[in-house]
Amino acid sequence: MSLDLERLKHIPNGSPVPHTFSDAEYHRRQSGLREILAAYELDAAILTSYHGINYYGDFLYCRFGRRFALVVTRDSVTSVSANIDGGQPWRRTVGDNVVYTDWRRDNFFHALKTLLPNARRIGIEYDHVDLDTKDKLADAFENATFIDVAGPSMVQRMIKSDEEIALIEHGARIADLGGAACVEAIGVGVPEHEVALHATGAMVREIARSFPHAELMDTWTWFQSGINTDGAHNPVTSRKIERGDILSLNCFPMIAGYYTALERTLFAGTVSDDHLKLWEINVEVHRAGLDLIRPGARCCDIAHALNEIYARHGLLHRRSFGYGHSFGMLSHYFGREAALELREDVETVLQPNMVVSMEPMITIPEGEPGAGGYREHDILVVTGDGARNITGFPFGPEHNVIG
């Protein structure tokens, strides 16, 4: 039996939902993207990344092996979504929506071609488009030239609006609540996953209370103990907490694609002299880093200054990663603004309304005195004359020896 069904459709099911930000905020963002189109003499942009689509269109897709896009021209914005998602993309998108079916191969590219029948210069995100997608785009638009717009779009996202900062502040507040829930659940013999579940539940409930129109997705907690603290992104296990364990609290509320974070070193009941010495050194670096976040500072200079402290203590070789990164449209599965990381190879100058973390980490291998991973993490909003720390959860030995 052959199927002769429609390749594209519209599913205006229900009514559009209240958006994460105001209409004026999305107008500002989309106008900024159109300025990029004009600067590069582009007919349109085909954004395919989670962050690109969500930033400009307020639609955070669930990929599950399918392709999605936001097609932006000088006078229209249209999300392209899969039939499996029904009317949800239409309800969420700030703009129009077209749905492609999967009854025929490559209907996604047919949708793009239908939306842009005469496009000759098209912006795409080189840091997201894979080789297969690039080849299929070239087949669909055989006379078109493709230009990378990922970089200019990232630069636009790095400066946060007042509305974005307000949302990020809520996220930091909710992360603090998650941290308090972690502490509440910590005890000798308690498995990591039970601590994490308690914290995640507290954060999800508060997001639901504070943002009743938001989709509740992707909030999570990494709570690590003992050897599991050696990596910043180690998953939760069923390991049970032992007395004297080094612990790592990592709470990540997600509000409409805006992830925030709280990360703290803690100890279960008691802390050895070797652990205490290393913990205090990392806190020293953290405090110094907080003082260095200010407008006019270069990311690389901050990293070099903090390296000197670790080097003075003979611990520079134990450092795990850069000292912080941008916050905003951010997630564990779609990354962050790479041009705003506090690393030696990043020369970006901090400006007001950038939002960055300070998060030094060292890892001491198992078998050595003071073994484990030490990490503190605060979020700061760069202001006109300094920075405002929006993380409230305390750090250091005087606060975080639990039990």
mmCIF file of C-alpha atoms in Angstrom:
data_model
loop_
_atom_site.group_PDB
_atom_site.id
_atom_site.type_symbol
_atom_site.label_atom_id
_atom_site.label_comp_id
_atom_site.label_asym_id
_atom_site.label_seq_id
_atom_site.Cartn_x
_atom_site.Cartn_y
_atom_site.Cartn_z
ATOM 1 C CA MET A 1 0.000 0.000 0.000
ATOM 2 C CA SER A 2 1.412 3.422 -0.923
ATOM 3 C CA LEU A 3 0.910 6.454 1.295
ATOM 4 C CA ASP A 4 -0.136 9.674 -0.390
ATOM 5 C CA LEU A 5 -0.285 12.036 2.562
ATOM 6 C CA GLU A 6 0.536 15.690 3.069
ATOM 7 C CA ARG A 7 4.181 16.616 3.544
ATOM 8 C CA LEU A 8 3.499 19.816 5.520
ATOM 9 C CA LYS A 9 0.677 20.959 7.760
ATOM 10 C CA HIS A 10 -0.339 23.555 10.307
ATOM 11 C CA ILE A 11 -1.555 22.467 13.749
ATOM 12 C CA PRO A 12 -3.009 25.546 15.484
ATOM 13 C CA ASN A 13 -4.246 23.447 18.405
ATOM 14 C CA GLY A 14 -5.572 25.434 21.349
ATOM 15 C CA SER A 15 -4.335 28.960 22.038
ATOM 16 C CA PRO A 16 -0.821 30.451 22.203
ATOM 17 C CA VAL A 17 0.605 30.288 25.717
ATOM 18 C CA PRO A 18 2.024 33.245 27.670
ATOM 19 C CA HIS A 19 5.635 33.614 26.624
ATOM 20 C CA THR A 20 8.648 33.586 28.896
ATOM 21 C CA PHE A 21 9.412 37.235 28.195
ATOM 22 C CA SER A 22 7.503 40.252 26.910
ATOM 23 C CA ASP A 23 6.681 40.870 23.252
ATOM 24 C CA ALA A 24 9.091 43.803 23.379
ATOM 25 C CA GLU A 25 11.907 41.500 24.485
ATOM 26 C CA TYR A 26 11.359 39.104 21.571
ATOM 27 C CA HIS A 27 11.104 42.049 19.191
ATOM 28 C CA ARG A 28 14.478 43.234 20.494
ATOM 29 C CA ARG A 29 16.055 39.815 19.961
ATOM 30 C CA GLN A 30 14.606 39.240 16.512
ATOM 31 C CA SER A 31 15.543 42.762 15.449
ATOM 32 C CA GLY A 32 19.096 42.034 16.559
ATOM 33 C CA LEU A 33 19.168 38.924 14.397
ATOM 34 C CA ARG A 34 17.825 40.892 11.451
ATOM 35 C CA GLU A 35 20.664 43.357 11.924
ATOM 36 C CA ILE A 36 23.004 40.385 11.511
ATOM 37 C CA LEU A 37 21.149 39.387 8.327
ATOM 38 C CA ALA A 38 21.589 42.891 6.956
ATOM 39 C CA ALA A 39 25.259 43.091 7.923
ATOM 40 C CA TYR A 40 26.019 39.827 6.097
ATOM 41 C CA GLU A 41 23.595 40.562 3.237
ATOM 42 C CA LEU A 42 21.583 37.425 3.987
ATOM 43 C CA ASP A 43 18.111 36.568 2.742
ATOM 44 C CA ALA A 44 17.347 34.494 5.828
ATOM 45 C CA ALA A 45 18.734 32.523 8.732
ATOM 46 C CA ILE A 46 17.957 28.869 9.371
ATOM 47 C CA LEU A 47 18.664 28.316 13.063
ATOM 48 C CA THR A 48 18.812 24.687 14.132
ATOM 49 C CA SER A 49 20.305 24.757 17.630
ATOM 50 C CA TYR A 50 18.329 24.455 20.842
ATOM 51 C CA HIS A 51 19.647 27.784 22.062
ATOM 52 C CA GLY A 52 19.148 29.628 18.770
ATOM 53 C CA ILE A 53 15.545 28.536 18.364
ATOM 54 C CA ASN A 54 14.665 29.114 21.995
ATOM 55 C CA TYR A 55 16.387 32.498 22.270
ATOM 56 C CA TYR A 56 14.615 34.001 19.281
ATOM 57 C CA GLY A 57 11.407 31.959 19.270
ATOM 58 C CA ASP A 58 10.721 30.777 22.864
ATOM 59 C CA PHE A 59 10.403 27.168 21.684
ATOM 60 C CA LEU A 60 12.655 24.551 23.284
ATOM 61 C CA TYR A 61 12.376 21.404 21.222
ATOM 62 C CA CYS A 62 12.809 17.739 22.103
ATOM 63 C CA ARG A 63 14.988 16.373 19.316
ATOM 64 C CA PHE A 64 14.655 12.602 19.682
ATOM 65 C CA GLY A 65 16.431 12.065 16.349
ATOM 66 C CA ARG A 66 14.400 14.646 14.404
ATOM 67 C CA ARG A 67 15.408 18.023 13.022
ATOM 68 C CA PHE A 68 13.961 21.393 14.035
ATOM 69 C CA ALA A 69 14.531 24.924 12.818
ATOM 70 C CA LEU A 70 13.612 28.552 13.214
ATOM 71 C CA VAL A 71 13.521 30.319 9.856
ATOM 72 C CA VAL A 72 13.996 34.071 10.185
ATOM 73 C CA THR A 73 13.680 36.451 7.254
ATOM 74 C CA ARG A 74 13.497 40.227 7.239
ATOM 75 C CA ASP A 75 9.746 40.097 7.818
ATOM 76 C CA SER A 76 8.845 36.670 9.252
ATOM 77 C CA VAL A 77 9.760 34.126 11.942
ATOM 78 C CA THR A 78 8.630 30.509 11.554
ATOM 79 C CA SER A 79 9.495 27.434 13.574
ATOM 80 C CA VAL A 80 9.697 24.120 11.714
ATOM 81 C CA SER A 81 8.711 21.174 13.886
ATOM 82 C CA ALA A 82 7.931 17.473 13.622
ATOM 83 C CA ASN A 83 4.410 16.078 13.449
ATOM 84 C CA ILE A 84 4.997 14.017 16.583
ATOM 85 C CA ASP A 85 4.973 17.223 18.675
ATOM 86 C CA GLY A 86 1.449 18.212 17.635
ATOM 87 C CA GLY A 87 0.413 21.790 18.344
ATOM 88 C CA GLN A 88 2.870 22.466 21.182
ATOM 89 C CA PRO A 89 5.474 24.190 18.942
ATOM 90 C CA TRP A 90 2.739 26.421 17.482
ATOM 91 C CA ARG A 91 1.537 27.364 20.963
ATOM 92 C CA ARG A 92 5.077 28.197 22.118
ATOM 93 C CA THR A 93 6.649 29.939 19.118
ATOM 94 C CA VAL A 94 6.909 33.713 18.983
ATOM 95 C CA GLY A 95 6.050 33.701 15.290
ATOM 96 C CA ASP A 96 4.443 31.182 12.966
ATOM 97 C CA ASN A 97 4.900 27.421 12.817
ATOM 98 C CA VAL A 98 4.910 24.795 10.089
ATOM 99 C CA VAL A 99 4.882 21.056 10.754
ATOM 100 C CA TYR A 100 6.525 18.410 8.586
ATOM 101 C CA THR A 101 5.340 14.817 8.524
ATOM 102 C CA ASP A 102 7.509 11.705 8.327
ATOM 103 C CA TRP A 103 5.562 9.864 5.658
ATOM 104 C CA ARG A 104 8.283 10.817 3.196
ATOM 105 C CA ARG A 105 12.013 11.198 3.676
ATOM 106 C CA ASP A 106 13.489 14.689 4.070
ATOM 107 C CA ASN A 107 10.219 16.522 4.518
ATOM 108 C CA PHE A 108 12.121 18.810 6.909
ATOM 109 C CA PHE A 109 14.195 20.148 4.020
ATOM 110 C CA HIS A 110 11.081 20.382 1.878
ATOM 111 C CA ALA A 111 9.609 22.650 4.561
ATOM 112 C CA LEU A 112 12.687 24.880 4.529
ATOM 113 C CA LYS A 113 12.615 25.112 0.747
ATOM 114 C CA THR A 114 8.903 25.965 0.838
ATOM 115 C CA LEU A 115 9.554 28.784 3.290
ATOM 116 C CA LEU A 116 12.572 30.115 1.360
ATOM 117 C CA PRO A 117 11.919 29.411 -2.339
ATOM 118 C CA ASN A 118 14.233 32.161 -3.609
ATOM 119 C CA ALA A 119 16.918 32.384 -0.923
ATOM 120 C CA ARG A 120 20.466 32.671 -2.205
ATOM 121 C CA ARG A 121 22.418 33.704 0.907
ATOM 122 C CA ILE A 122 21.425 31.832 4.049
ATOM 123 C CA GLY A 123 22.812 32.040 7.556
ATOM 124 C CA ILE A 124 23.261 28.782 9.472
ATOM 125 C CA GLU A 125 24.929 27.811 12.733
ATOM 126 C CA TYR A 126 28.214 26.143 11.877
ATOM 127 C CA ASP A 127 28.747 25.008 15.461
ATOM 128 C CA HIS A 128 25.522 22.994 15.338
ATOM 129 C CA VAL A 129 24.922 21.841 11.753
ATOM 130 C CA ASP A 130 26.390 18.367 11.232
ATOM 131 C CA LEU A 131 27.821 17.163 7.931
ATOM 132 C CA ASP A 132 24.690 15.255 6.945
ATOM 133 C CA THR A 133 22.475 18.300 7.528
ATOM 134 C CA LYS A 134 24.919 20.541 5.669
ATOM 135 C CA ASP A 135 24.870 18.238 2.638
ATOM 136 C CA LYS A 136 21.081 18.052 2.621
ATOM 137 C CA LEU A 137 20.807 21.839 2.917
ATOM 138 C CA ALA A 138 23.108 22.165 -0.073
ATOM 139 C CA ASP A 139 20.891 19.767 -2.043
ATOM 140 C CA ALA A 140 17.718 21.649 -1.096
ATOM 141 C CA PHE A 141 19.234 25.072 -1.864
ATOM 142 C CA GLU A 142 21.544 24.119 -4.711
ATOM 143 C CA ASN A 143 22.223 27.706 -5.785
ATOM 144 C CA ALA A 144 22.630 29.150 -2.292
ATOM 145 C CA THR A 145 25.665 30.218 -0.301
ATOM 146 C CA PHE A 146 25.755 29.450 3.413
ATOM 147 C CA ILE A 147 27.302 31.831 5.947
ATOM 148 C CA ASP A 148 27.958 31.175 9.612
ATOM 149 C CA VAL A 149 25.805 33.258 11.978
ATOM 150 C CA ALA A 150 26.521 31.294 15.158
ATOM 151 C CA GLY A 151 29.257 33.671 16.290
ATOM 152 C CA PRO A 152 27.360 36.945 15.828
ATOM 153 C CA SER A 153 24.276 35.413 17.432
ATOM 154 C CA MET A 154 26.339 34.298 20.423
ATOM 155 C CA VAL A 155 27.726 37.806 20.855
ATOM 156 C CA GLN A 156 24.159 39.125 20.928
ATOM 157 C CA ARG A 157 23.166 36.596 23.597
ATOM 158 C CA MET A 158 26.141 37.450 25.822
ATOM 159 C CA ILE A 159 24.631 40.802 26.877
ATOM 160 C CA LYS A 160 21.525 40.094 28.939
ATOM 161 C CA SER A 161 18.441 42.289 29.055
ATOM 162 C CA ASP A 162 16.880 43.342 32.345
ATOM 163 C CA GLU A 163 14.144 40.744 31.790
ATOM 164 C CA GLU A 164 16.715 37.996 31.315
ATOM 165 C CA ILE A 165 18.625 39.028 34.416
ATOM 166 C CA ALA A 166 15.424 38.968 36.469
ATOM 167 C CA LEU A 167 14.756 35.394 35.304
ATOM 168 C CA ILE A 168 18.346 34.351 36.043
ATOM 169 C CA GLU A 169 18.045 35.828 39.534
ATOM 170 C CA HIS A 170 14.965 33.679 40.122
ATOM 171 C CA GLY A 171 16.977 30.694 38.943
ATOM 172 C CA ALA A 172 19.789 31.455 41.401
ATOM 173 C CA ARG A 173 17.238 31.806 44.193
ATOM 174 C CA ILE A 174 15.698 28.451 43.309
ATOM 175 C CA ALA A 175 19.144 26.827 43.140
ATOM 176 C CA ASP A 176 19.726 28.035 46.706
ATOM 177 C CA LEU A 177 16.483 26.320 47.729
ATOM 178 C CA GLY A 178 17.743 23.139 46.071
ATOM 179 C CA GLY A 179 20.971 23.426 48.036
ATOM 180 C CA ALA A 180 19.050 23.752 51.289
ATOM 181 C CA ALA A 181 17.053 20.647 50.363
ATOM 182 C CA CYS A 182 20.308 18.775 49.691
ATOM 183 C CA VAL A 183 21.606 19.659 53.150
ATOM 184 C CA GLU A 184 18.277 18.592 54.639
ATOM 185 C CA ALA A 185 18.611 15.141 53.068
ATOM 186 C CA ILE A 186 22.319 14.516 53.719
ATOM 187 C CA GLY A 187 23.135 11.857 56.291
ATOM 188 C CA VAL A 188 25.459 8.932 56.800
ATOM 189 C CA GLY A 189 24.013 5.922 54.988
ATOM 190 C CA VAL A 190 21.823 8.000 52.652
ATOM 191 C CA PRO A 191 22.347 7.175 48.950
ATOM 192 C CA GLU A 192 23.365 9.943 46.552
ATOM 193 C CA HIS A 193 20.221 9.521 44.500
ATOM 194 C CA GLU A 194 17.930 10.149 47.466
ATOM 195 C CA VAL A 195 19.665 13.451 48.209
ATOM 196 C CA ALA A 196 19.439 14.425 44.537
ATOM 197 C CA LEU A 197 15.751 13.507 44.274
ATOM 198 C CA HIS A 198 14.902 15.612 47.315
ATOM 199 C CA ALA A 199 16.705 18.653 45.921
ATOM 200 C CA THR A 200 15.285 18.308 42.423
ATOM 201 C CA GLY A 201 11.743 17.960 43.747
ATOM 202 C CA ALA A 202 12.107 21.134 45.793
ATOM 203 C CA MET A 203 13.353 23.091 42.791
ATOM 204 C CA VAL A 204 10.694 21.829 40.368
ATOM 205 C CA ARG A 205 7.930 22.698 42.813
ATOM 206 C CA GLU A 206 9.287 26.221 43.250
ATOM 207 C CA ILE A 207 9.611 26.741 39.493
ATOM 208 C CA ALA A 208 5.996 25.626 39.108
ATOM 209 C CA ARG A 209 4.914 28.062 41.813
ATOM 210 C CA SER A 210 6.939 31.003 40.498
ATOM 211 C CA PHE A 211 6.360 30.384 36.767
ATOM 212 C CA PRO A 212 2.922 28.796 36.397
ATOM 213 C CA HIS A 213 2.986 29.041 32.580
ATOM 214 C CA ALA A 214 6.450 27.511 32.143
ATOM 215 C CA GLU A 215 7.138 24.028 30.868
ATOM 216 C CA LEU A 216 8.752 21.967 33.636
ATOM 217 C CA MET A 217 11.686 20.169 32.088
ATOM 218 C CA ASP A 218 15.379 19.462 32.596
ATOM 219 C CA THR A 219 15.837 20.608 36.205
ATOM 220 C CA TRP A 220 18.245 18.220 37.870
ATOM 221 C CA THR A 221 20.755 17.645 40.672
ATOM 222 C CA TRP A 222 24.169 16.034 40.653
ATOM 223 C CA PHE A 223 25.022 15.043 44.203
ATOM 224 C CA GLN A 224 28.351 13.271 44.454
ATOM 225 C CA SER A 225 30.210 11.676 47.345
ATOM 226 C CA GLY A 226 33.700 10.317 47.911
ATOM 227 C CA ILE A 227 35.526 9.344 44.738
ATOM 228 C CA ASN A 228 32.502 10.410 42.673
ATOM 229 C CA THR A 229 33.389 14.061 43.357
ATOM 230 C CA ASP A 230 36.443 13.915 41.075
ATOM 231 C CA GLY A 231 34.528 15.124 37.996
ATOM 232 C CA ALA A 232 32.275 18.152 37.779
ATOM 233 C CA HIS A 233 29.686 16.335 35.668
ATOM 234 C CA ASN A 234 29.705 12.871 37.212
ATOM 235 C CA PRO A 235 26.189 11.403 37.347
ATOM 236 C CA VAL A 236 24.342 10.486 40.506
ATOM 237 C CA THR A 237 24.827 6.926 41.761
ATOM 238 C CA SER A 238 23.383 4.811 44.574
ATOM 239 C CA ARG A 239 26.607 5.085 46.618
ATOM 240 C CA LYS A 240 25.802 5.682 50.283
ATOM 241 C CA ILE A 241 27.351 8.563 52.197
ATOM 242 C CA GLU A 242 30.016 7.615 54.726
ATOM 243 C CA ARG A 243 31.173 9.688 57.676
ATOM 244 C CA GLY A 244 34.036 11.968 56.660
ATOM 245 C CA ASP A 245 33.125 11.827 52.958
ATOM 246 C CA ILE A 246 33.824 14.792 50.766
ATOM 247 C CA LEU A 247 30.543 15.759 49.094
ATOM 248 C CA SER A 248 29.711 17.843 46.043
ATOM 249 C CA LEU A 249 26.351 19.582 45.815
ATOM 250 C CA ASN A 250 25.281 20.635 42.294
ATOM 251 C CA CYS A 251 21.768 22.027 41.839
ATOM 252 C CA PHE A 252 20.570 23.053 38.387
ATOM 253 C CA PRO A 253 17.102 24.570 38.024
ATOM 254 C CA MET A 254 16.024 25.069 34.405
ATOM 255 C CA ILE A 255 13.455 27.741 33.564
ATOM 256 C CA ALA A 256 12.524 27.969 29.859
ATOM 257 C CA GLY A 257 16.015 26.979 28.729
ATOM 258 C CA TYR A 258 17.714 29.238 31.291
ATOM 259 C CA TYR A 259 19.818 27.025 33.510
ATOM 260 C CA THR A 260 21.351 28.341 36.711
ATOM 261 C CA ALA A 261 23.646 26.539 39.093
ATOM 262 C CA LEU A 262 24.711 26.201 42.692
ATOM 263 C CA GLU A 263 27.798 24.093 43.429
ATOM 264 C CA ARG A 264 29.354 23.588 46.824
ATOM 265 C CA THR A 265 31.915 21.411 48.583
ATOM 266 C CA LEU A 266 30.617 19.836 51.793
ATOM 267 C CA PHE A 267 31.735 17.128 54.209
ATOM 268 C CA ALA A 268 29.705 14.502 56.036
ATOM 269 C CA GLY A 269 30.068 14.992 59.774
ATOM 270 C CA THR A 270 33.784 15.686 59.938
ATOM 271 C CA VAL A 271 36.650 16.889 57.763
ATOM 272 C CA SER A 272 40.266 15.697 57.998
ATOM 273 C CA ASP A 273 43.163 18.131 58.324
ATOM 274 C CA ASP A 274 44.380 17.276 54.809
ATOM 275 C CA HIS A 275 40.947 17.874 53.318
ATOM 276 C CA LEU A 276 40.488 21.074 55.288
ATOM 277 C CA LYS A 277 43.771 22.541 54.006
ATOM 278 C CA LEU A 278 42.836 21.890 50.371
ATOM 279 C CA TRP A 279 39.292 23.132 50.872
ATOM 280 C CA GLU A 280 40.535 26.401 52.358
ATOM 281 C CA ILE A 281 42.907 26.919 49.416
ATOM 282 C CA ASN A 282 40.082 26.459 46.935
ATOM 283 C CA VAL A 283 37.922 28.887 48.926
ATOM 284 C CA GLU A 284 40.808 31.378 48.785
ATOM 285 C CA VAL A 285 40.831 31.109 44.988
ATOM 286 C CA HIS A 286 37.050 31.427 44.888
ATOM 287 C CA ARG A 287 37.035 34.607 46.989
ATOM 288 C CA ALA A 288 39.774 36.126 44.860
ATOM 289 C CA GLY A 289 37.866 35.246 41.711
ATOM 290 C CA LEU A 290 34.706 36.907 42.978
ATOM 291 C CA ASP A 291 36.666 40.124 43.487
ATOM 292 C CA LEU A 292 38.069 40.001 39.943
ATOM 293 C CA ILE A 293 34.667 39.975 38.199
ATOM 294 C CA ARG A 294 34.143 43.568 37.078
ATOM 295 C CA PRO A 295 33.582 45.532 33.863
ATOM 296 C CA GLY A 296 36.736 45.966 31.798
ATOM 297 C CA ALA A 297 38.396 42.774 33.047
ATOM 298 C CA ARG A 298 39.498 40.294 30.400
ATOM 299 C CA CYS A 299 38.525 36.659 30.848
ATOM 300 C CA CYS A 300 42.080 35.481 30.238
ATOM 301 C CA ASP A 301 43.547 37.894 32.800
ATOM 302 C CA ILE A 302 41.185 36.586 35.474
ATOM 303 C CA ALA A 303 42.293 33.028 34.703
ATOM 304 C CA HIS A 304 46.000 33.920 34.863
ATOM 305 C CA ALA A 305 45.577 35.746 38.182
ATOM 306 C CA LEU A 306 43.839 32.757 39.769
ATOM 307 C CA ASN A 307 46.414 30.375 38.328
ATOM 308 C CA GLU A 308 49.053 32.232 40.331
ATOM 309 C CA ILE A 309 47.260 31.411 43.588
ATOM 310 C CA TYR A 310 47.039 27.730 42.786
ATOM 311 C CA ALA A 311 50.672 27.754 41.663
ATOM 312 C CA ARG A 312 51.780 29.343 44.946
ATOM 313 C CA HIS A 313 50.190 26.407 46.762
ATOM 314 C CA GLY A 314 51.600 23.822 44.338
ATOM 315 C CA LEU A 315 48.145 22.912 43.050
ATOM 316 C CA LEU A 316 47.946 24.398 39.569
ATOM 317 C CA HIS A 317 48.348 20.941 38.008
ATOM 318 C CA ARG A 318 45.262 19.824 39.961
ATOM 319 C CA ARG A 319 42.977 22.417 38.381
ATOM 320 C CA SER A 320 40.151 20.752 36.454
ATOM 321 C CA PHE A 321 38.749 23.354 34.003
ATOM 322 C CA GLY A 322 38.281 27.096 33.439
ATOM 323 C CA TYR A 323 37.136 29.384 36.207
ATOM 324 C CA GLY A 324 33.639 30.218 35.015
ATOM 325 C CA HIS A 325 31.347 30.841 32.087
ATOM 326 C CA SER A 326 28.390 32.820 30.827
ATOM 327 C CA PHE A 327 24.877 32.187 32.056
ATOM 328 C CA GLY A 328 21.689 32.623 30.081
ATOM 329 C CA MET A 329 20.404 30.330 27.344
ATOM 330 C CA LEU A 330 22.349 27.386 28.666
ATOM 331 C CA SER A 331 22.026 23.677 29.388
ATOM 332 C CA HIS A 332 24.007 20.514 29.963
ATOM 333 C CA TYR A 333 23.008 19.261 26.515
ATOM 334 C CA PHE A 334 23.208 22.386 24.395
ATOM 335 C CA GLY A 335 26.170 24.201 25.838
ATOM 336 C CA ARG A 336 26.825 27.856 26.497
ATOM 337 C CA GLU A 337 28.398 31.009 25.051
ATOM 338 C CA ALA A 338 31.965 29.845 24.469
ATOM 339 C CA ALA A 339 33.312 33.366 23.925
ATOM 340 C CA LEU A 340 32.500 34.237 27.535
ATOM 341 C CA GLU A 341 34.456 31.662 29.513
ATOM 342 C CA LEU A 342 37.059 32.522 32.136
ATOM 343 C CA ARG A 343 39.933 30.701 30.440
ATOM 344 C CA GLU A 344 43.447 31.558 29.351
ATOM 345 C CA ASP A 345 42.536 31.499 25.653
ATOM 346 C CA VAL A 346 39.507 33.826 25.881
ATOM 347 C CA GLU A 347 40.191 37.568 25.537
ATOM 348 C CA THR A 348 36.589 38.782 25.872
ATOM 349 C CA VAL A 349 36.242 41.915 28.001
ATOM 350 C CA LEU A 350 33.534 41.814 30.659
ATOM 351 C CA GLN A 351 30.741 44.332 30.161
ATOM 352 C CA PRO A 352 27.708 45.404 32.195
ATOM 353 C CA ASN A 353 24.769 42.969 31.910
ATOM 354 C CA MET A 354 26.987 39.996 31.244
ATOM 355 C CA VAL A 355 26.265 37.167 33.686
ATOM 356 C CA VAL A 356 29.121 34.842 34.607
ATOM 357 C CA SER A 357 30.014 32.239 37.186
ATOM 358 C CA MET A 358 33.069 31.925 39.372
ATOM 359 C CA GLU A 359 33.735 28.218 39.927
ATOM 360 C CA PRO A 360 37.289 27.088 40.688
ATOM 361 C CA MET A 361 37.850 23.347 41.022
ATOM 362 C CA ILE A 362 40.753 21.100 41.931
ATOM 363 C CA THR A 363 40.796 17.311 42.035
ATOM 364 C CA ILE A 364 43.130 15.234 44.213
ATOM 365 C CA PRO A 365 43.405 11.586 43.065
ATOM 366 C CA GLU A 366 42.270 8.695 45.219
ATOM 367 C CA GLY A 367 45.030 7.455 47.507
ATOM 368 C CA GLU A 368 46.557 10.877 48.111
ATOM 369 C CA PRO A 369 45.940 12.926 51.269
ATOM 370 C CA GLY A 370 42.778 14.986 50.927
ATOM 371 C CA ALA A 371 41.507 13.014 47.912
ATOM 372 C CA GLY A 372 38.421 14.300 46.135
ATOM 373 C CA GLY A 373 37.057 17.131 44.058
ATOM 374 C CA TYR A 374 36.664 20.625 45.529
ATOM 375 C CA ARG A 375 34.385 23.121 43.822
ATOM 376 C CA GLU A 376 32.522 26.308 44.727
ATOM 377 C CA HIS A 377 30.223 28.169 42.350
ATOM 378 C CA ASP A 378 28.561 31.582 42.462
ATOM 379 C CA ILE A 379 26.752 33.548 39.722
ATOM 380 C CA LEU A 380 27.513 37.233 39.245
ATOM 381 C CA VAL A 381 25.835 39.956 37.219
ATOM 382 C CA VAL A 382 28.389 42.437 35.890
ATOM 383 C CA THR A 383 27.317 45.994 36.707
ATOM 384 C CA GLY A 384 28.568 49.425 35.728
ATOM 385 C CA ASP A 385 31.138 49.529 38.502
ATOM 386 C CA GLY A 386 31.611 45.952 39.683
ATOM 387 C CA ALA A 387 29.483 42.845 39.985
ATOM 388 C CA ARG A 388 26.487 41.679 41.970
ATOM 389 C CA ASN A 389 26.584 38.165 43.410
ATOM 390 C CA ILE A 390 23.122 36.609 43.086
ATOM 391 C CA THR A 391 24.030 33.323 44.820
ATOM 392 C CA GLY A 392 23.099 33.305 48.491
ATOM 393 C CA PHE A 393 24.053 29.820 49.694
ATOM 394 C CA PRO A 394 27.088 30.000 52.020
ATOM 395 C CA PHE A 395 30.401 28.340 51.193
ATOM 396 C CA GLY A 396 33.428 27.156 53.124
ATOM 397 C CA PRO A 397 34.301 25.016 56.158
ATOM 398 C CA GLU A 398 32.463 27.189 58.684
ATOM 399 C CA HIS A 399 29.157 26.447 56.954
ATOM 400 C CA ASN A 400 29.303 23.152 55.106
ATOM 401 C CA VAL A 401 30.418 20.375 57.426
ATOM 402 C CA ILE A 402 27.027 18.701 57.626
ATOM 403 C CA GLY A 403 25.853 16.542 60.522
#
